[in-house]
Coordinates of N, CA and C in Angstrom, one line a residue:
M19 N 135.2 -28.6 -80.9 CA 135.3 -27.5 -80.3 C 135.5 -26.6 -81.2
T20 N 134.6 -25.3 -80.8 CA 135.4 -24.1 -81.3 C 136.6 -23.7 -80.7
D21 N 137.3 -22.9 -81.6 CA 138.7 -22.4 -80.9 C 138.6 -21.0 -80.7
A22 N 139.2 -20.1 -80.3 CA 139.3 -18.8 -79.3 C 139.0 -18.1 -80.3
P23 N 139.8 -18.3 -81.6 CA 139.8 -17.2 -82.6 C 138.2 -16.8 -83.2
T24 N 137.8 -18.6 -83.5 CA 136.8 -18.6 -84.3 C 135.4 -17.6 -83.3
L25 N 135.4 -18.3 -82.1 CA 134.7 -17.6 -81.2 C 135.1 -15.6 -81.5
Q26 N 135.8 -15.2 -81.6 CA 136.3 -13.4 -81.1 C 135.3 -13.0 -82.9
A27 N 135.8 -14.1 -83.6 CA 135.4 -13.6 -85.2 C 133.8 -13.8 -85.2
L28 N 132.7 -14.8 -84.6 CA 131.8 -14.9 -84.8 C 131.1 -13.6 -84.0
A29 N 132.1 -13.1 -82.6 CA 131.2 -12.3 -81.7 C 131.6 -10.9 -82.3
R30 N 132.3 -10.6 -83.1 CA 132.4 -9.3 -84.1 C 131.4 -9.4 -84.9
A31 N 131.3 -10.1 -86.1 CA 130.5 -10.5 -86.9 C 129.1 -10.3 -86.1
L32 N 128.7 -10.8 -85.0 CA 127.5 -10.4 -84.5 C 127.2 -9.5 -84.0
E33 N 128.6 -8.5 -83.7 CA 128.1 -7.0 -83.6 C 128.2 -5.9 -84.6
R34 N 128.8 -6.5 -85.9 CA 128.3 -5.9 -86.7 C 127.1 -5.8 -87.4
S35 N 126.4 -7.1 -86.8 CA 124.6 -7.3 -87.3 C 124.1 -6.5 -87.1
Q36 N 124.2 -6.5 -85.7 CA 123.5 -5.6 -84.7 C 123.7 -4.0 -85.1
R37 N 124.9 -3.9 -85.1 CA 125.0 -2.4 -85.6 C 124.0 -1.8 -86.8
R38 N 124.4 -2.9 -87.8 CA 123.6 -2.8 -88.9 C 122.0 -2.3 -88.7
V39 N 121.6 -3.2 -88.2 CA 120.0 -3.6 -87.5 C 119.9 -2.5 -86.8
G40 N 120.6 -1.6 -86.1 CA 120.5 -0.2 -85.6 C 120.2 0.8 -86.2
E41 N 121.4 0.7 -87.5 CA 121.4 1.8 -88.4 C 119.9 1.9 -89.3
L42 N 119.1 0.5 -89.5 CA 118.2 0.4 -90.5 C 117.3 0.5 -89.7
E43 N 117.1 0.4 -88.1 CA 116.0 1.0 -87.6 C 115.9 2.6 -87.9
A44 N 116.8 2.6 -87.5 CA 116.5 4.6 -87.4 C 116.2 4.7 -88.7
L45 N 117.0 4.5 -89.7 CA 116.9 5.1 -91.2 C 115.1 4.9 -91.3
V46 N 114.5 4.1 -90.6 CA 112.8 3.5 -90.9 C 112.5 4.6 -90.3
R47 N 113.4 4.8 -89.2 CA 112.2 5.9 -88.4 C 112.4 7.3 -88.7
Q48 N 113.6 7.7 -89.3 CA 113.7 8.9 -90.2 C 112.7 9.0 -91.2
L49 N 112.7 7.7 -92.2 CA 111.4 7.7 -93.2 C 110.2 7.9 -92.9
A50 N 110.2 7.0 -92.0 CA 108.3 7.4 -91.8 C 108.0 9.2 -91.2
A51 N 109.1 9.5 -90.1 CA 108.9 11.0 -90.2 C 109.0 12.2 -91.5
D52 N 110.0 11.9 -92.4 CA 109.8 12.1 -93.8 C 108.6 12.2 -94.1
V53 N 107.6 11.2 -94.6 CA 106.3 10.6 -95.2 C 105.4 11.6 -94.1
T54 N 105.6 11.6 -93.2 CA 104.6 12.4 -92.0 C 104.6 13.7 -92.4
T55 N 105.6 13.6 -92.8 CA 105.7 15.5 -93.0 C 105.1 16.0 -94.3
L56 N 105.7 15.1 -95.4 CA 105.1 14.7 -96.5 C 103.5 15.1 -96.9
A57 N 103.0 14.0 -95.7 CA 101.8 14.0 -96.1 C 101.1 15.0 -95.7
R58 N 102.0 16.1 -94.7 CA 101.2 17.9 -94.0 C 100.8 17.9 -95.1
S59 N 102.4 18.9 -95.8 CA 102.3 19.7 -96.5 C 101.5 19.3 -97.7
H60 N 102.0 18.2 -98.1 CA 101.4 17.9 -99.6 C 100.0 16.7 -99.4
P61 N 99.2 17.4 -98.9 CA 97.4 15.8 -98.7 C 97.6 15.7 -100.1
S62 N 96.6 14.6 -99.7 CA 96.5 13.6 -101.3 C 94.8 14.1 -101.4
A63 N 94.5 14.5 -102.9 CA 93.1 14.2 -103.4 C 92.5 14.0 -102.3
G64 N 91.5 14.8 -102.0 CA 90.4 14.0 -100.9 C 90.7 14.6 -99.8
A65 N 91.7 14.9 -99.1 CA 91.8 14.9 -97.6 C 92.0 15.8 -97.3
S66 N 91.7 16.5 -95.9 CA 91.7 17.1 -95.1 C 92.9 18.2 -95.3
D67 N 92.8 19.5 -95.5 CA 94.1 20.2 -96.0 C 93.8 21.5 -94.6
P68 N 94.5 21.2 -93.1 CA 94.5 22.1 -92.5 C 94.3 23.7 -92.6
A69 N 95.0 24.2 -94.1 CA 95.0 25.4 -94.6 C 93.9 25.5 -94.9
A70 N 93.3 24.9 -95.6 CA 91.9 25.3 -96.1 C 90.7 25.7 -95.0
G71 N 90.7 24.9 -93.9 CA 89.8 24.8 -93.0 C 89.3 23.7 -92.6
E72 N 88.6 23.2 -91.4 CA 87.9 22.5 -91.1 C 86.6 21.5 -91.8
G73 N 86.7 20.2 -92.5 CA 86.1 19.4 -93.2 C 86.7 19.6 -94.5
G74 N 87.7 20.0 -94.9 CA 88.4 19.8 -96.2 C 87.9 21.3 -97.0
R75 N 87.9 22.2 -96.7 CA 87.1 23.2 -97.9 C 88.5 23.8 -98.0
P76 N 87.8 24.0 -100.0 CA 88.9 24.4 -100.3 C 89.4 25.7 -100.2
V77 N 90.9 25.8 -100.8 CA 91.3 27.1 -100.8 C 90.5 28.0 -102.2
G78 N 90.2 28.8 -101.6 CA 89.7 29.9 -102.7 C 88.5 30.6 -102.5
G79 N 88.0 30.8 -103.0 CA 86.6 32.1 -102.4 C 85.6 31.4 -102.5
W80 N 84.4 31.9 -101.7 CA 82.5 32.0 -102.0 C 82.2 32.1 -103.3
L81 N 82.5 34.1 -103.9 CA 82.4 34.0 -105.3 C 82.6 33.3 -106.2
G82 N 83.5 32.5 -106.1 CA 84.2 31.6 -107.3 C 83.1 30.5 -107.1
V83 N 83.0 29.8 -106.2 CA 82.9 28.5 -105.9 C 81.1 28.4 -107.0
S84 N 81.8 26.7 -107.8 CA 80.6 26.8 -108.5 C 80.0 25.3 -108.3
D85 N 80.7 24.7 -107.3 CA 80.4 23.0 -107.2 C 79.3 23.0 -106.1
P86 N 77.9 22.9 -106.5 CA 76.8 23.4 -104.9 C 77.4 21.9 -103.7
D87 N 77.9 21.2 -104.1 CA 78.0 20.3 -102.8 C 79.2 21.1 -102.1
V88 N 80.6 21.6 -102.6 CA 81.3 22.5 -102.2 C 80.9 23.6 -101.5
A89 N 80.1 24.2 -102.2 CA 79.5 25.1 -101.8 C 78.7 25.0 -99.9
T90 N 77.8 23.7 -100.3 CA 77.1 23.6 -99.1 C 78.2 23.0 -97.8
G91 N 78.8 22.8 -97.7 CA 79.7 22.1 -97.2 C 80.6 23.2 -96.7
G92 N 81.1 24.2 -97.6 CA 81.8 25.1 -96.9 C 81.3 26.1 -96.0
L93 N 79.5 26.3 -96.8 CA 78.8 27.1 -95.7 C 78.7 26.7 -94.5
Q94 N 78.7 25.1 -94.2 CA 78.2 24.9 -93.0 C 79.2 24.7 -92.0
D95 N 80.9 24.2 -92.6 CA 82.0 24.6 -92.1 C 81.7 25.9 -91.4
L96 N 81.8 27.1 -92.4 CA 81.7 28.4 -91.9 C 80.8 28.8 -91.0
M97 N 79.5 28.2 -90.9 CA 78.9 28.3 -89.6 C 79.4 27.8 -88.5
S98 N 79.6 26.8 -88.4 CA 80.4 26.1 -87.3 C 80.9 27.6 -86.8
W99 N 82.0 27.9 -87.4 CA 83.6 28.4 -87.3 C 83.0 29.7 -86.7
V100 N 82.1 30.3 -86.8 CA 81.7 31.1 -87.2 C 81.2 31.2 -85.2
E101 N 80.4 30.3 -85.0 CA 79.4 30.4 -83.6 C 80.7 30.2 -82.9
A102 N 81.7 28.7 -83.3 CA 82.8 28.5 -82.1 C 84.0 29.5 -81.7
V103 N 84.1 30.5 -83.2 CA 85.4 31.8 -83.3 C 84.8 32.7 -83.2
Y104 N 84.6 33.5 -84.5 CA 83.8 34.7 -84.4 C 82.9 35.8 -83.8
L105 N 82.2 35.3 -83.7 CA 81.0 35.5 -82.1 C 81.6 35.7 -81.2
W106 N 82.6 35.3 -80.4 CA 83.2 35.2 -79.3 C 83.4 36.5 -79.2
Y107 N 84.1 37.4 -80.2 CA 84.9 38.3 -80.0 C 83.5 40.1 -79.9
P108 N 83.6 40.4 -78.8 CA 83.0 41.2 -79.0 C 82.2 42.6 -79.6
D109 N 83.2 42.9 -80.6 CA 82.7 43.9 -82.0 C 82.0 43.4 -82.5
A110 N 82.2 41.6 -82.9 CA 81.8 40.9 -84.5 C 80.2 40.5 -84.5
E111 N 79.8 41.3 -84.9 CA 78.1 41.3 -85.0 C 77.9 40.5 -86.5
L112 N 76.6 40.2 -86.7 CA 76.4 40.1 -88.3 C 74.6 40.2 -88.1
P113 N 74.3 40.9 -88.9 CA 72.7 41.3 -89.2 C 72.2 39.5 -89.6
S114 N 71.3 39.4 -89.4 CA 70.1 38.5 -89.5 C 69.9 37.7 -91.1
C115 N 70.8 38.6 -92.0 CA 70.7 38.8 -93.2 C 72.2 38.4 -93.8
W116 N 72.9 38.0 -93.1 CA 74.5 37.7 -93.7 C 74.6 36.8 -94.9
L117 N 74.0 35.8 -94.7 CA 74.2 35.0 -95.8 C 73.5 35.3 -97.2
W118 N 72.6 36.2 -97.2 CA 72.2 37.0 -98.4 C 73.2 38.0 -99.0
H119 N 74.4 38.4 -98.3 CA 75.3 39.4 -98.6 C 76.2 38.6 -98.8
P120 N 77.1 38.2 -100.5 CA 77.6 37.3 -100.6 C 79.2 37.5 -100.4
A121 N 79.2 39.0 -100.3 CA 80.5 40.1 -99.6 C 80.6 39.6 -98.8
V122 N 79.9 39.6 -97.5 CA 79.7 39.2 -96.1 C 80.7 37.5 -96.1
V123 N 79.9 36.9 -97.1 CA 80.5 35.5 -96.9 C 82.1 35.2 -97.0
E124 N 82.1 35.7 -98.2 CA 83.5 36.0 -98.6 C 84.7 36.2 -97.6
E125 N 84.2 37.7 -97.1 CA 85.5 38.0 -96.0 C 85.2 37.2 -94.8
L126 N 84.0 36.7 -94.4 CA 84.0 35.0 -93.2 C 85.1 33.7 -93.9
W127 N 84.7 33.4 -95.5 CA 85.5 32.5 -96.1 C 86.6 32.6 -95.7
W128 N 87.2 33.7 -95.9 CA 89.2 33.9 -96.4 C 89.5 34.4 -94.8
L129 N 88.3 34.6 -93.9 CA 89.0 35.0 -92.4 C 89.0 33.9 -92.0
H130 N 88.5 32.3 -92.0 CA 88.2 31.7 -91.6 C 89.2 30.7 -91.8
G131 N 89.7 30.7 -93.7 CA 91.1 30.1 -94.2 C 91.9 30.8 -93.2
A132 N 92.3 31.7 -93.1 CA 93.5 32.1 -92.2 C 93.7 32.1 -90.9
Y133 N 92.3 31.7 -90.0 CA 92.4 31.4 -89.0 C 93.0 30.0 -88.9
A134 N 92.5 29.3 -90.1 CA 93.3 27.8 -89.9 C 94.6 27.9 -90.6
S135 N 94.7 28.3 -91.3 CA 96.6 28.2 -91.7 C 97.3 28.7 -90.6
A136 N 97.4 29.8 -89.4 CA 97.4 30.3 -88.3 C 98.0 29.5 -87.2
F137 N 96.7 28.3 -87.1 CA 96.5 27.7 -85.9 C 96.9 26.7 -86.2
D138 N 96.8 26.2 -87.1 CA 97.6 24.9 -88.0 C 98.5 24.2 -87.0
E139 N 99.3 23.0 -86.7 CA 100.2 22.4 -86.0 C 101.4 23.0 -86.4
S140 N 101.2 22.1 -87.8 CA 102.6 22.4 -88.8 C 102.8 23.5 -89.6
A141 N 101.9 24.0 -89.9 CA 102.4 25.2 -90.8 C 102.2 26.3 -90.0
G142 N 101.1 26.4 -89.1 CA 100.8 27.9 -87.9 C 102.0 28.5 -87.5
S143 N 102.3 29.6 -86.9 CA 103.3 30.0 -86.1 C 102.5 30.6 -84.9
W144 N 103.3 31.5 -84.0 CA 103.1 32.8 -83.5 C 102.4 33.8 -84.2
S145 N 103.5 34.2 -84.8 CA 103.8 35.0 -85.4 C 102.3 35.3 -86.8
R146 N 101.9 34.2 -87.4 CA 100.6 34.4 -87.9 C 99.7 34.4 -87.3
I147 N 99.8 34.0 -86.0 CA 98.3 34.1 -85.2 C 98.0 35.5 -84.6
G148 N 99.2 36.4 -84.3 CA 99.2 37.6 -83.8 C 98.8 38.5 -85.4
D149 N 99.1 38.2 -86.2 CA 98.6 39.0 -87.7 C 97.0 38.8 -87.8
W150 N 96.6 37.5 -87.1 CA 95.5 37.4 -87.2 C 94.3 37.9 -86.9
H151 N 95.3 38.3 -85.1 CA 94.2 39.5 -84.1 C 94.4 40.3 -84.2
E152 N 95.4 40.6 -84.6 CA 95.7 42.3 -85.2 C 95.3 43.1 -86.4
R153 N 95.4 42.4 -87.4 CA 95.1 42.4 -88.5 C 93.9 42.4 -89.4
F154 N 93.6 40.6 -89.3 CA 92.8 40.4 -90.3 C 91.4 40.1 -90.1
R155 N 91.3 39.9 -88.5 CA 90.1 40.2 -87.8 C 89.4 41.3 -88.0
P156 N 90.2 41.8 -87.4 CA 89.7 43.6 -87.2 C 89.5 44.3 -88.5
G157 N 90.3 43.9 -89.8 CA 90.4 44.6 -90.7 C 88.8 44.2 -91.4
V158 N 88.0 42.1 -91.3 CA 86.8 42.1 -91.5 C 86.1 42.6 -91.0
V159 N 86.1 42.8 -89.0 CA 84.9 43.2 -88.7 C 84.8 44.9 -89.3
R160 N 85.8 45.8 -89.4 CA 85.5 46.9 -90.1 C 84.9 47.0 -91.3
R161 N 85.2 46.4 -91.8 CA 84.6 46.4 -93.8 C 82.9 45.6 -93.4
L162 N 83.1 45.1 -92.8 CA 81.7 44.2 -92.3 C 80.4 45.0 -91.8
H163 N 81.1 45.9 -90.8 CA 80.0 46.9 -90.3 C 79.6 47.6 -91.5
A164 N 80.8 48.5 -92.2 CA 80.6 49.5 -93.6 C 79.6 49.0 -94.4
A165 N 79.7 48.3 -94.4 CA 78.9 47.0 -95.7 C 77.5 46.6 -95.4
V166 N 77.0 46.6 -94.2 CA 75.9 45.8 -94.1 C 75.4 46.5 -92.2
G167 N 76.4 47.3 -91.8 CA 75.7 47.7 -90.6 C 74.1 48.4 -90.7
G168 N 73.2 47.6 -89.7 CA 71.6 47.9 -90.1 C 71.0 47.1 -90.7
C169 N 71.3 46.4 -91.6 CA 70.7 45.6 -92.9 C 70.1 44.7 -91.3
E170 N 69.1 44.2 -92.5 CA 68.1 42.8 -91.6 C 67.6 42.5 -93.0
L171 N 67.2 41.5 -92.5 CA 66.6 40.4 -94.0 C 65.5 40.6 -94.3
A172 N 64.5 41.5 -93.6 CA 63.4 42.6 -94.8 C 63.3 43.3 -95.2
L173 N 64.6 43.8 -95.8 CA 65.2 44.6 -96.6 C 65.4 43.8 -97.6
H174 N 65.4 42.4 -97.8 CA 65.9 41.3 -98.9 C 64.3 41.3 -99.3
T175 N 63.9 42.4 -100.0 CA 62.3 42.0 -100.5 C 62.7 42.0 -102.0
P176 N 61.1 41.2 -103.3 CA 61.7 41.0 -104.6 C 62.0 42.6 -105.1
D177 N 61.2 43.6 -104.6 CA 61.8 44.9 -105.8 C 63.1 45.6 -104.9
S178 N 63.7 45.1 -104.1 CA 65.0 45.4 -103.2 C 66.5 45.4 -104.7
T179 N 66.8 46.3 -104.5 CA 68.5 46.7 -105.2 C 69.5 45.7 -104.3
L180 N 69.2 45.5 -103.5 CA 70.3 44.1 -102.4 C 70.3 42.7 -103.8
L181 N 68.8 42.9 -104.4 CA 68.6 41.2 -105.2 C 69.5 41.3 -106.3
V182 N 69.6 42.7 -106.8 CA 69.7 42.3 -108.3 C 71.4 42.3 -108.4
P183 N 71.9 41.5 -109.2 CA 73.3 41.2 -109.8 C 74.0 42.1 -110.2
P184 N 75.6 42.3 -109.2 CA 75.9 43.8 -109.5 C 76.5 42.9 -110.9
V185 N 77.2 44.8 -112.0 CA 77.3 44.8 -113.2 C 78.3 45.2 -113.3
A186 N 79.3 44.9 -114.2 CA 80.6 46.1 -114.1 C 79.6 46.8 -115.0
P187 N 80.0 48.7 -114.5 CA 79.6 49.0 -115.5 C 80.8 49.0 -117.0
L188 N 80.1 49.8 -117.9 CA 80.5 49.4 -119.2 C 81.3 48.5 -120.4
P189 N 80.3 47.1 -120.3 CA 81.0 46.3 -120.5 C 81.6 46.6 -121.8
D190 N 80.5 47.0 -122.9 CA 80.8 46.8 -124.3 C 82.1 47.8 -124.6
A191 N 82.5 48.7 -123.5 CA 83.9 49.2 -123.9 C 85.0 48.3 -123.4
A192 N 84.8 47.1 -123.5 CA 86.3 46.2 -123.0 C 86.8 46.0 -123.9
S193 N 86.2 45.6 -125.3 CA 87.0 45.5 -126.4 C 88.6 46.6 -127.6
G194 N 87.6 47.6 -127.1 CA 88.3 49.0 -127.7 C 89.2 49.1 -126.2
I195 N 89.2 49.1 -125.4 CA 90.4 49.1 -124.4 C 91.3 48.3 -124.4
A196 N 90.7 47.1 -124.5 CA 91.6 46.1 -124.8 C 92.4 46.0 -126.2
H197 N 92.4 46.9 -127.1 CA 93.3 46.7 -128.1 C 93.9 48.0 -128.0
S198 N 93.4 48.9 -127.7 CA 93.8 49.9 -127.2 C 95.0 50.0 -126.8
W199 N 95.0 49.8 -125.4 CA 96.1 48.8 -124.2 C 97.2 48.1 -125.0
T200 N 96.8 47.5 -125.7 CA 97.9 46.6 -126.4 C 98.8 47.3 -127.5
N201 N 98.2 48.3 -127.4 CA 98.5 48.8 -129.3 C 99.5 49.9 -128.5
G202 N 100.7 50.2 -127.8 CA 101.2 51.3 -127.8 C 100.8 51.6 -125.9
R203 N 100.2 51.0 -125.4 CA 99.4 51.7 -123.9 C 99.0 52.7 -124.1
R204 N 98.1 52.9 -125.2 CA 97.0 54.0 -125.6 C 95.6 53.6 -124.8
L205 N 95.0 54.7 -124.2 CA 93.6 54.6 -123.9 C 92.5 55.4 -125.1
P206 N 91.2 54.9 -125.4 CA 90.4 55.6 -126.4 C 89.6 57.2 -125.8
E207 N 89.5 57.9 -126.5 CA 88.4 58.4 -126.0 C 87.4 57.9 -126.2
P208 N 86.1 58.4 -124.4 CA 85.2 57.7 -124.7 C 83.7 58.7 -125.6
T209 N 83.4 57.5 -126.5 CA 82.4 58.1 -127.0 C 80.5 58.3 -126.3
P210 N 80.2 58.9 -126.9 CA 78.6 59.9 -126.3 C 78.1 58.4 -125.9
Y211 N 78.3 57.6 -126.8 CA 77.1 56.4 -125.5 C 77.9 56.3 -124.2
E212 N 79.2 55.9 -124.3 CA 79.7 55.5 -122.9 C 79.6 56.6 -122.5
L213 N 79.7 57.5 -122.5 CA 79.4 59.1 -121.0 C 78.1 58.8 -120.9
L214 N 76.6 58.9 -121.6 CA 75.6 58.4 -121.1 C 75.2 57.4 -120.5
A215 N 76.1 56.2 -120.6 CA 75.8 55.1 -119.8 C 76.5 55.1 -118.3
A216 N 78.1 55.8 -118.3 CA 78.6 56.3 -117.1 C 78.0 57.4 -116.6
A217 N 77.1 57.9 -117.0 CA 76.2 58.9 -116.4 C 75.1 58.5 -115.4
R218 N 74.5 57.4 -116.2 CA 73.6 56.5 -116.0 C 73.8 55.6 -114.5
H219 N 75.1 55.0 -114.9 CA 75.6 54.0 -113.5 C 75.8 55.1 -112.4
E220 N 76.3 56.2 -112.6 CA 77.0 57.1 -111.0 C 76.0 57.4 -110.8
R221 N 74.6 57.6 -111.4 CA 73.3 58.4 -110.3 C 72.6 56.8 -109.9
E222 N 73.0 56.0 -110.3 CA 72.4 54.5 -109.7 C 73.1 54.3 -108.5
Q223 N 74.5 54.6 -108.6 CA 76.0 54.5 -107.1 C 75.2 55.3 -106.6
H224 N 75.1 56.7 -106.7 CA 74.5 57.7 -105.8 C 73.2 57.0 -105.1
R225 N 72.0 57.3 -106.0 CA 70.9 56.6 -105.2 C 71.2 55.3 -104.2
K226 N 71.9 54.3 -104.4 CA 72.3 53.2 -103.9 C 72.7 53.3 -102.3
N227 N 74.1 54.6 -102.7 CA 75.2 54.8 -101.4 C 74.1 55.8 -100.2
H228 N 72.9 56.5 -100.6 CA 72.1 57.5 -100.1 C 70.7 56.9 -99.5
R229 N 70.2 55.7 -100.3 CA 68.7 55.3 -99.4 C 68.9 55.2 -98.3

């Protein structure tokens, strides 16, 4: 028959064991919460990043995308968002040729990313949502109206200047500029050829802006 001191010792040992089990359970719950938080802030490769938009569209821009699959998925995701969110605002209008304007796609691409980031359940905030409503969306609307207001798909004909890729003015001057700038922060005097090229460029810009 077990004596009283032995029973008391067993009871104390059992109490300690139960207390340690409780502490371990609490630690496991905390570790699980930490893992979830880390997974949200550092998604693994191939996982969907809420800040990058629905469908896992990577952070970046339309103008720099080079993978056809990424471009296709990004545009499909963007079109769904444009219909679900952007076009519900009364001042948000898009011409029929919006997909033919890389700058328009770029503007909406990042606006979509900013929207996803602001409204994300773990990283978003009311302040970021307010910024999206007050600054980001109205800014994009203004720029799109100024850039493509009045345009339509019929204007994107083979002889249209809209289909000509943009070229940075005077690319041949880059080497001389680079050497002069890195050698005493000086800029070279324009050559006669560069002045003629600049004049042609400015005439083209004038015709483009007043067509």
